[in-house]
PDB file of C-alpha atoms in Angstrom:
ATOM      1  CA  UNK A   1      13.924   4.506 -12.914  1.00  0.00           C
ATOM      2  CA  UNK A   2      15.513   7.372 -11.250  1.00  0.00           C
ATOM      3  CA  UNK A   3      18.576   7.541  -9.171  1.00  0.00           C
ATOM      4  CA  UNK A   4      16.349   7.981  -5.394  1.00  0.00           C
ATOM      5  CA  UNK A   5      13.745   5.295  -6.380  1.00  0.00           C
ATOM      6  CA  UNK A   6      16.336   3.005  -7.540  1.00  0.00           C
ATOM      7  CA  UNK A   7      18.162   3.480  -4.143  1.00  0.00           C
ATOM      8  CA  UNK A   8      15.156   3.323  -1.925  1.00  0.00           C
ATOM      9  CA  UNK A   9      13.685   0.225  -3.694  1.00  0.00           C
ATOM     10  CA  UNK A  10      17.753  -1.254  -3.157  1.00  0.00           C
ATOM     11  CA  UNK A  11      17.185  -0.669   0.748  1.00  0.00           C
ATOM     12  CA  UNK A  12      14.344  -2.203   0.549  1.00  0.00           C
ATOM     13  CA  UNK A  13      15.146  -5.232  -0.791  1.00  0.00           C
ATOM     14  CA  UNK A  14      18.247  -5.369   1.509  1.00  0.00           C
ATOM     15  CA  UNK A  15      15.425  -5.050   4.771  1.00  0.00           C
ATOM     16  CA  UNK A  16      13.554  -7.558   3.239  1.00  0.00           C
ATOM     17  CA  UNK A  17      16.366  -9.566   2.807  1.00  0.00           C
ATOM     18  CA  UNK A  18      17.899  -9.500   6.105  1.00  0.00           C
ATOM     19  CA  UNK A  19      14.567 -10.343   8.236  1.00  0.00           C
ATOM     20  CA  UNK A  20      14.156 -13.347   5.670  1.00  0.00           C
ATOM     21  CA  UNK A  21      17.335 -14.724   6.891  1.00  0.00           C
ATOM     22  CA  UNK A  22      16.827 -14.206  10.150  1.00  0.00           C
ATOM     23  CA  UNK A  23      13.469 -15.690  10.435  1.00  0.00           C
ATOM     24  CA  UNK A  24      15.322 -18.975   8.159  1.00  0.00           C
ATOM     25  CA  UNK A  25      18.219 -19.316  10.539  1.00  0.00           C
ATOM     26  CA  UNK A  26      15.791 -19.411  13.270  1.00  0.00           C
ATOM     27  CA  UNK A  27      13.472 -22.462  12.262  1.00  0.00           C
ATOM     28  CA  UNK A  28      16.404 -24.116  10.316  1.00  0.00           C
ATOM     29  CA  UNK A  29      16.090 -27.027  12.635  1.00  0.00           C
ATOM     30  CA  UNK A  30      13.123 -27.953  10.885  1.00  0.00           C
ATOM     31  CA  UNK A  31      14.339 -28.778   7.788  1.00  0.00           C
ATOM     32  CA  UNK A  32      18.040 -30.203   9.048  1.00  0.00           C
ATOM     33  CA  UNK A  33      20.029 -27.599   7.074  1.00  0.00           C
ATOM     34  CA  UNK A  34      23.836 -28.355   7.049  1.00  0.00           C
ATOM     35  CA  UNK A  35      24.828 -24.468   7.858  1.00  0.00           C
ATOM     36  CA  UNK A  36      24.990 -23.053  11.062  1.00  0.00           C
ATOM     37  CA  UNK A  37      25.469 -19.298  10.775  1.00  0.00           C
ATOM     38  CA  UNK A  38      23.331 -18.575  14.255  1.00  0.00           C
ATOM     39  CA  UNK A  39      22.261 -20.348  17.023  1.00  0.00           C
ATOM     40  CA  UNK A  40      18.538 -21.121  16.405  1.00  0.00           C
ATOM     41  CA  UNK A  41      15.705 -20.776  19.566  1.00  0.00           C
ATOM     42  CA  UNK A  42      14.305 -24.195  19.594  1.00  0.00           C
ATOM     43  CA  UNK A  43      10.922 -23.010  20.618  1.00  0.00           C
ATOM     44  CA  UNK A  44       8.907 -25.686  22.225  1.00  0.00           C
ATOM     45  CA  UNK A  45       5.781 -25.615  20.864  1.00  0.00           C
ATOM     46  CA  UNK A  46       3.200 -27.775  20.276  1.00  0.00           C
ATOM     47  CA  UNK A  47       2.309 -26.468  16.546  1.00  0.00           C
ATOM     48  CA  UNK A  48       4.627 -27.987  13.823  1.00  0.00           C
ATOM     49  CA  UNK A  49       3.534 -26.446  11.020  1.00  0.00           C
ATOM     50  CA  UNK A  50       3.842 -22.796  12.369  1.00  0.00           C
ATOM     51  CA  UNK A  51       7.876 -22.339  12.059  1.00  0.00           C
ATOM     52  CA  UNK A  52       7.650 -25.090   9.060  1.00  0.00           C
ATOM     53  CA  UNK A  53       5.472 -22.448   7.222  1.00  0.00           C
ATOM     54  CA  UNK A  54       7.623 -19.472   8.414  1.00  0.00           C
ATOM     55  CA  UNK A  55      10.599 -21.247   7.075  1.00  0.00           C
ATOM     56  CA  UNK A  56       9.340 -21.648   3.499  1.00  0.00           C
ATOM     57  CA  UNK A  57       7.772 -18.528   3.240  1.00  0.00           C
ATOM     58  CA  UNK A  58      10.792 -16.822   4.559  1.00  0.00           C
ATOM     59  CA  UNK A  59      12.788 -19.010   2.092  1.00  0.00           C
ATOM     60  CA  UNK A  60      10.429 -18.121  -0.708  1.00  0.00           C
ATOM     61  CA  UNK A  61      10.696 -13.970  -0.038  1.00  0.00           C
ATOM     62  CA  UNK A  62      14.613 -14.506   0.743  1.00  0.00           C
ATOM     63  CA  UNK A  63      15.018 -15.796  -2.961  1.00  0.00           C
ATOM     64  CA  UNK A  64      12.043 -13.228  -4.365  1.00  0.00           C
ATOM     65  CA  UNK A  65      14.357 -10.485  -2.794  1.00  0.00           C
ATOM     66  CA  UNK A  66      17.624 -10.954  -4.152  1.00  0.00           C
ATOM     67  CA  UNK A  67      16.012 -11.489  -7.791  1.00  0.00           C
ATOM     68  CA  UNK A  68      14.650  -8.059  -7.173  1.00  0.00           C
ATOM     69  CA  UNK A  69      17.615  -6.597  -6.132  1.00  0.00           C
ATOM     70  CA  UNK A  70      19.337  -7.770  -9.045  1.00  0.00           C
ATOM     71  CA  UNK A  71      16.918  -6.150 -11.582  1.00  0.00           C
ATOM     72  CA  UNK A  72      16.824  -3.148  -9.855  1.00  0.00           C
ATOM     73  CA  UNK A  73      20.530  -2.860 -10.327  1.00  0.00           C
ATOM     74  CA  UNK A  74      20.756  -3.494 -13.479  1.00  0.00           C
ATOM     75  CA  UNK A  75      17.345  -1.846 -14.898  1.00  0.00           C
ATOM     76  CA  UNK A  76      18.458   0.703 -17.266  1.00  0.00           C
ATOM     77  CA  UNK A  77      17.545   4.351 -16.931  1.00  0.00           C
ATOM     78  CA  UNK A  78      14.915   6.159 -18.860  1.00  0.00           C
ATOM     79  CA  UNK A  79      17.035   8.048 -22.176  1.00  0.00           C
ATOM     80  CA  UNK A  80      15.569  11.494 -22.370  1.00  0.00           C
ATOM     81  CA  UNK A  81      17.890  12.416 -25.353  1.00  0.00           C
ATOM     82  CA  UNK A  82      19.366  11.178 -28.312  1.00  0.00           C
ATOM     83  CA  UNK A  83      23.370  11.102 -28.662  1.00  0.00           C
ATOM     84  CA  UNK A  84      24.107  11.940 -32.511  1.00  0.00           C
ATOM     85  CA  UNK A  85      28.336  11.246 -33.274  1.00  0.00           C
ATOM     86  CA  UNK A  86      30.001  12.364 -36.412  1.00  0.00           C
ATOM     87  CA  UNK A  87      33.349  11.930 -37.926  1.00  0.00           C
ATOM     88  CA  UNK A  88      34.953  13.801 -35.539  1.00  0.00           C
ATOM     89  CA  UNK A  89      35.046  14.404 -31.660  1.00  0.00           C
ATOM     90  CA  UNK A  90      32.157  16.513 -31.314  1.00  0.00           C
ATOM     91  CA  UNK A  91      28.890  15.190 -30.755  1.00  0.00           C
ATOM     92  CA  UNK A  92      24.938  16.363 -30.785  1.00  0.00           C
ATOM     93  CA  UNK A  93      22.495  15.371 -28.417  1.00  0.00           C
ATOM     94  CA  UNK A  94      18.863  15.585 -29.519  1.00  0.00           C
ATOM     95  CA  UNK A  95      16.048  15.483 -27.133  1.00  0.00           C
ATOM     96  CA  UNK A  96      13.431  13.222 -27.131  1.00  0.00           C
ATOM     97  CA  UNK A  97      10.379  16.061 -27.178  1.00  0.00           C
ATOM     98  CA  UNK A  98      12.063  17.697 -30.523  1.00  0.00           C
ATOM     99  CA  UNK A  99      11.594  14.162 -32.473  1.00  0.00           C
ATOM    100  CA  UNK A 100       7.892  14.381 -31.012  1.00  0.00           C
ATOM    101  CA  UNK A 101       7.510  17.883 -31.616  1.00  0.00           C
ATOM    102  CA  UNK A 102       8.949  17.554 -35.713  1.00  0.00           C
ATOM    103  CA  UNK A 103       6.202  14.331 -35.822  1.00  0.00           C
ATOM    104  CA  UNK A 104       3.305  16.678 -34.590  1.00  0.00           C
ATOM    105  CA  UNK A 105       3.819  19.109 -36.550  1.00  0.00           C
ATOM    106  CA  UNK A 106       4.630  16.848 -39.386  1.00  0.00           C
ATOM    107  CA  UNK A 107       1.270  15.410 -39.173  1.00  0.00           C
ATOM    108  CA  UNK A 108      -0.552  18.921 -38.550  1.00  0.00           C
ATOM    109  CA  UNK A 109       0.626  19.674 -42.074  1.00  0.00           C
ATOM    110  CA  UNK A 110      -1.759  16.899 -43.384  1.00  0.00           C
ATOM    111  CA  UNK A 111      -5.641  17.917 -43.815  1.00  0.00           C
ATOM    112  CA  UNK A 112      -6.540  14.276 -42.462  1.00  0.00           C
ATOM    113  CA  UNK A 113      -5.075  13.525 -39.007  1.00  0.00           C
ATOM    114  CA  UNK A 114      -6.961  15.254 -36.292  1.00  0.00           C
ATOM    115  CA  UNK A 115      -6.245  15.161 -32.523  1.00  0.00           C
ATOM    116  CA  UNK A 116      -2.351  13.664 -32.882  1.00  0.00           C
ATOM    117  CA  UNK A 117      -0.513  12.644 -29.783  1.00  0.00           C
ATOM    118  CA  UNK A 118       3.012  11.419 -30.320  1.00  0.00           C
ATOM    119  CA  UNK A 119       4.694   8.133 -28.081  1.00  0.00           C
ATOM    120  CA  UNK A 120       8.368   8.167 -28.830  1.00  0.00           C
ATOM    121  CA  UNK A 121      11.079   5.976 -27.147  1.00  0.00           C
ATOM    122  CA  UNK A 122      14.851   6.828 -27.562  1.00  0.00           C
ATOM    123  CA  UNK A 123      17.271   4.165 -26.959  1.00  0.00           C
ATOM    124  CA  UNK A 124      20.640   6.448 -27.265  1.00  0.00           C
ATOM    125  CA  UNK A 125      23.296   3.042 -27.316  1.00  0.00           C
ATOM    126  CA  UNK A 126      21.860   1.530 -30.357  1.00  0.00           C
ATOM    127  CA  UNK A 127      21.131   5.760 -32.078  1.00  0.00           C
ATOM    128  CA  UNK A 128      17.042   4.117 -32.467  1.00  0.00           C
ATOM    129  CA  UNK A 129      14.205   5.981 -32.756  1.00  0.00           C
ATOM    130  CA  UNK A 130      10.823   3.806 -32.325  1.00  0.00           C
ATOM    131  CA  UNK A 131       7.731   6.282 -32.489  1.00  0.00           C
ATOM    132  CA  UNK A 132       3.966   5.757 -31.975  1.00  0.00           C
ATOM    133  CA  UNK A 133       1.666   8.230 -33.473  1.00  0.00           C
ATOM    134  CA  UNK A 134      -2.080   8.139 -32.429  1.00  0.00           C
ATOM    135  CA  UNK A 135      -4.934  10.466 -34.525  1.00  0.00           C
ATOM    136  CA  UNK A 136      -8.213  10.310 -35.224  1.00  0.00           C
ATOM    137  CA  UNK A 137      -9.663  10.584 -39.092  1.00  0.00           C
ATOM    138  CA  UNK A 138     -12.322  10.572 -40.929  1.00  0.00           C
ATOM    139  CA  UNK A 139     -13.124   7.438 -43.044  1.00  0.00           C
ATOM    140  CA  UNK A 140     -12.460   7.882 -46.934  1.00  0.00           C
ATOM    141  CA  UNK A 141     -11.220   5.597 -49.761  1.00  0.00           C
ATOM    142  CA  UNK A 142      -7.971   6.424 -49.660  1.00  0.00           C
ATOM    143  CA  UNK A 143      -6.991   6.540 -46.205  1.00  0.00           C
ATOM    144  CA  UNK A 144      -4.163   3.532 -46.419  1.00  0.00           C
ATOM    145  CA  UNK A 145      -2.542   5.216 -49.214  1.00  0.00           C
ATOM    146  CA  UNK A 146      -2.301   8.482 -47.693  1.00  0.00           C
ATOM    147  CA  UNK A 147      -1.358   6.965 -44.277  1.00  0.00           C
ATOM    148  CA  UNK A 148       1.339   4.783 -46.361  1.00  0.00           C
ATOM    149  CA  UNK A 149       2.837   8.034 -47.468  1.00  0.00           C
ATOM    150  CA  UNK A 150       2.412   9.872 -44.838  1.00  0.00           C
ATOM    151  CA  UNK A 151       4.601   7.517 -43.117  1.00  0.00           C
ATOM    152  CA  UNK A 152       7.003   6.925 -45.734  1.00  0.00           C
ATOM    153  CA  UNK A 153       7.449  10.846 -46.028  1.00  0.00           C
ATOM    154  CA  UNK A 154       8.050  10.977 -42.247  1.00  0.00           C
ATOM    155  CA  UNK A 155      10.539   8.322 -41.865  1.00  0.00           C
ATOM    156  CA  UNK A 156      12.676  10.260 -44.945  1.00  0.00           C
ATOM    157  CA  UNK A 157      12.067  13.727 -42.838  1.00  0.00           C
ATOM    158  CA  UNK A 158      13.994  11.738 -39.914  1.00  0.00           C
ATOM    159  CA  UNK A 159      16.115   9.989 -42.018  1.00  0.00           C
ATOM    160  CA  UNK A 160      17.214  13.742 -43.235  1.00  0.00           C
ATOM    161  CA  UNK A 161      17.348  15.584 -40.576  1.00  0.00           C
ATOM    162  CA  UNK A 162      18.592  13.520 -37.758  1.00  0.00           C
ATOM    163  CA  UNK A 163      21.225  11.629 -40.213  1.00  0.00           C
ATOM    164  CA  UNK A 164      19.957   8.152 -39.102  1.00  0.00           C
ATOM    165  CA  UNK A 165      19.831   5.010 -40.609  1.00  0.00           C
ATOM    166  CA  UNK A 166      16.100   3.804 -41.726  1.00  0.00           C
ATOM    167  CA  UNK A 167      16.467   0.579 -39.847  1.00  0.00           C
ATOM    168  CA  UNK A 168      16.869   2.940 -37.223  1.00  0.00           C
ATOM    169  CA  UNK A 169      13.667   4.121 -37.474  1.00  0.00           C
ATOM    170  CA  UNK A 170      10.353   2.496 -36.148  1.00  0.00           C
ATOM    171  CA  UNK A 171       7.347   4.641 -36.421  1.00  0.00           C
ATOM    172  CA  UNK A 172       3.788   3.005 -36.115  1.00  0.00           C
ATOM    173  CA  UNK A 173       0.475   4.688 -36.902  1.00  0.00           C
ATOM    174  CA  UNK A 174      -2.633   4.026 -35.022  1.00  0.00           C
ATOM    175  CA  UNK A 175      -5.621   6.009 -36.835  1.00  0.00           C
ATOM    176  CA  UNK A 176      -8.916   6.218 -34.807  1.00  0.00           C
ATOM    177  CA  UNK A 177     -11.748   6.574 -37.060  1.00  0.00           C
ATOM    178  CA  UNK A 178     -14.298   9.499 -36.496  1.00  0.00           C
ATOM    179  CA  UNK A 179     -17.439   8.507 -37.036  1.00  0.00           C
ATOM    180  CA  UNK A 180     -19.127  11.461 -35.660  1.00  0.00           C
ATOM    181  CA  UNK A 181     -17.936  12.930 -39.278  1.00  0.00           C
ATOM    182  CA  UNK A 182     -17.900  10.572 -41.747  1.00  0.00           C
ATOM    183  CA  UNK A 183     -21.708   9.198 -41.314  1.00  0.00           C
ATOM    184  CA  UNK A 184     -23.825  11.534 -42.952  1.00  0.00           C
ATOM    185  CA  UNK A 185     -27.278  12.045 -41.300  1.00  0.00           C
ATOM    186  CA  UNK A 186     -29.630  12.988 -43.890  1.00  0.00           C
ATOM    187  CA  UNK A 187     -32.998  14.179 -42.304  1.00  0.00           C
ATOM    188  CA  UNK A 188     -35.853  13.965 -44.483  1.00  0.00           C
ATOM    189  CA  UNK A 189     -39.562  14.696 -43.572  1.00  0.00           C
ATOM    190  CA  UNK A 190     -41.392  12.241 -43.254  1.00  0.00           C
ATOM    191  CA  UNK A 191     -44.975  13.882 -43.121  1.00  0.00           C
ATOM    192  CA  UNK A 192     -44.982  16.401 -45.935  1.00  0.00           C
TER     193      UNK A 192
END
């Protein structure tokens, strides 16, 4: 979440928040609350269940609202980049399109993906790189074995050139067949 959404949605929750109370320290004569913060309107109305309902269901927000405000506070921001440390003081940061760009090309070098598209989350605390690569291929016999390898050659390329860990590494593959190329029509006469 970024820094203006995160602050609007706060302000919002804090609006939200303060009409909730009000509206429950107005009716809180109908539930015999043992606070007093305001002096409630005792309305006289004929209709019970009108300020019984507005009590509960400004009760209900009240609660809904300050949930929300904590997990907007402590939602954690999207990590664009990757923060590499070595032995000493210096450090390299890595963003995350250059691990998606080394995958695409990576799997433009093989003859069987077609149509690749790259997911790739970086979570820079814990130096993890979980990647999801979608392509579409045609069916043959030895498609898990090459996708196997594929893989296992990838994760080593990352492994290498990023100077991570292999637990470190997540990558998924999620081949869509292409069956507009691997049924072959054979048209035969019928009528000779």
């Amino acid at each position: 979440m970024k820094r203006w959404q995160k602050v609007l949605m706060i302000l919002l929750s804090i609006l939200e928040m303060i009409v909730a109370f009000y509206v429950i320290t107005q009716f809180k004569y109908i539930v015999k609350t043992p606070f007093h913060f305001l002096k409630s309107i005792n309305s006289n109305t004929n209709l019970y269940y009108i300020p019984t309902v507005l009590f509960w269901i400004s009760t209900i927000v009240f609660i809904f609202s300050s949930l929300k405000l904590v997990f907007i506070v402590f939602y954690p921001k999207k990590e664009k980049q990757l923060k590499l440390s070595s032995t000493d003081a210096s450090s390299l940061l890595i963003q995350k399109k250059a691990v998606e760009s080394i995958i695409l090309i990576k799997a433009d070098e093989k003859d069987f993906f077609e149509n690749t598209s790259t997911k790739v989350i970086v979570k820079s605390k814990k130096n993890k790189i979980s990647g999801k690569i979608i392509g579409s291929v045609n069916a043959t016999p030895e498609l898990t074995e090459k996708s196997k390898i594929f893989l296992n050659e990838l994760q080593e390329d990352l492994e290498k050139i990023l100077s991570l860990k292999s637990e470190n590494i997540q990558l998924k593959l999620v081949l869509k067949l292409d069956k507009k190329k691997s049924i072959k029509k054979t048209t035969k006469k019928r009528v000779m």
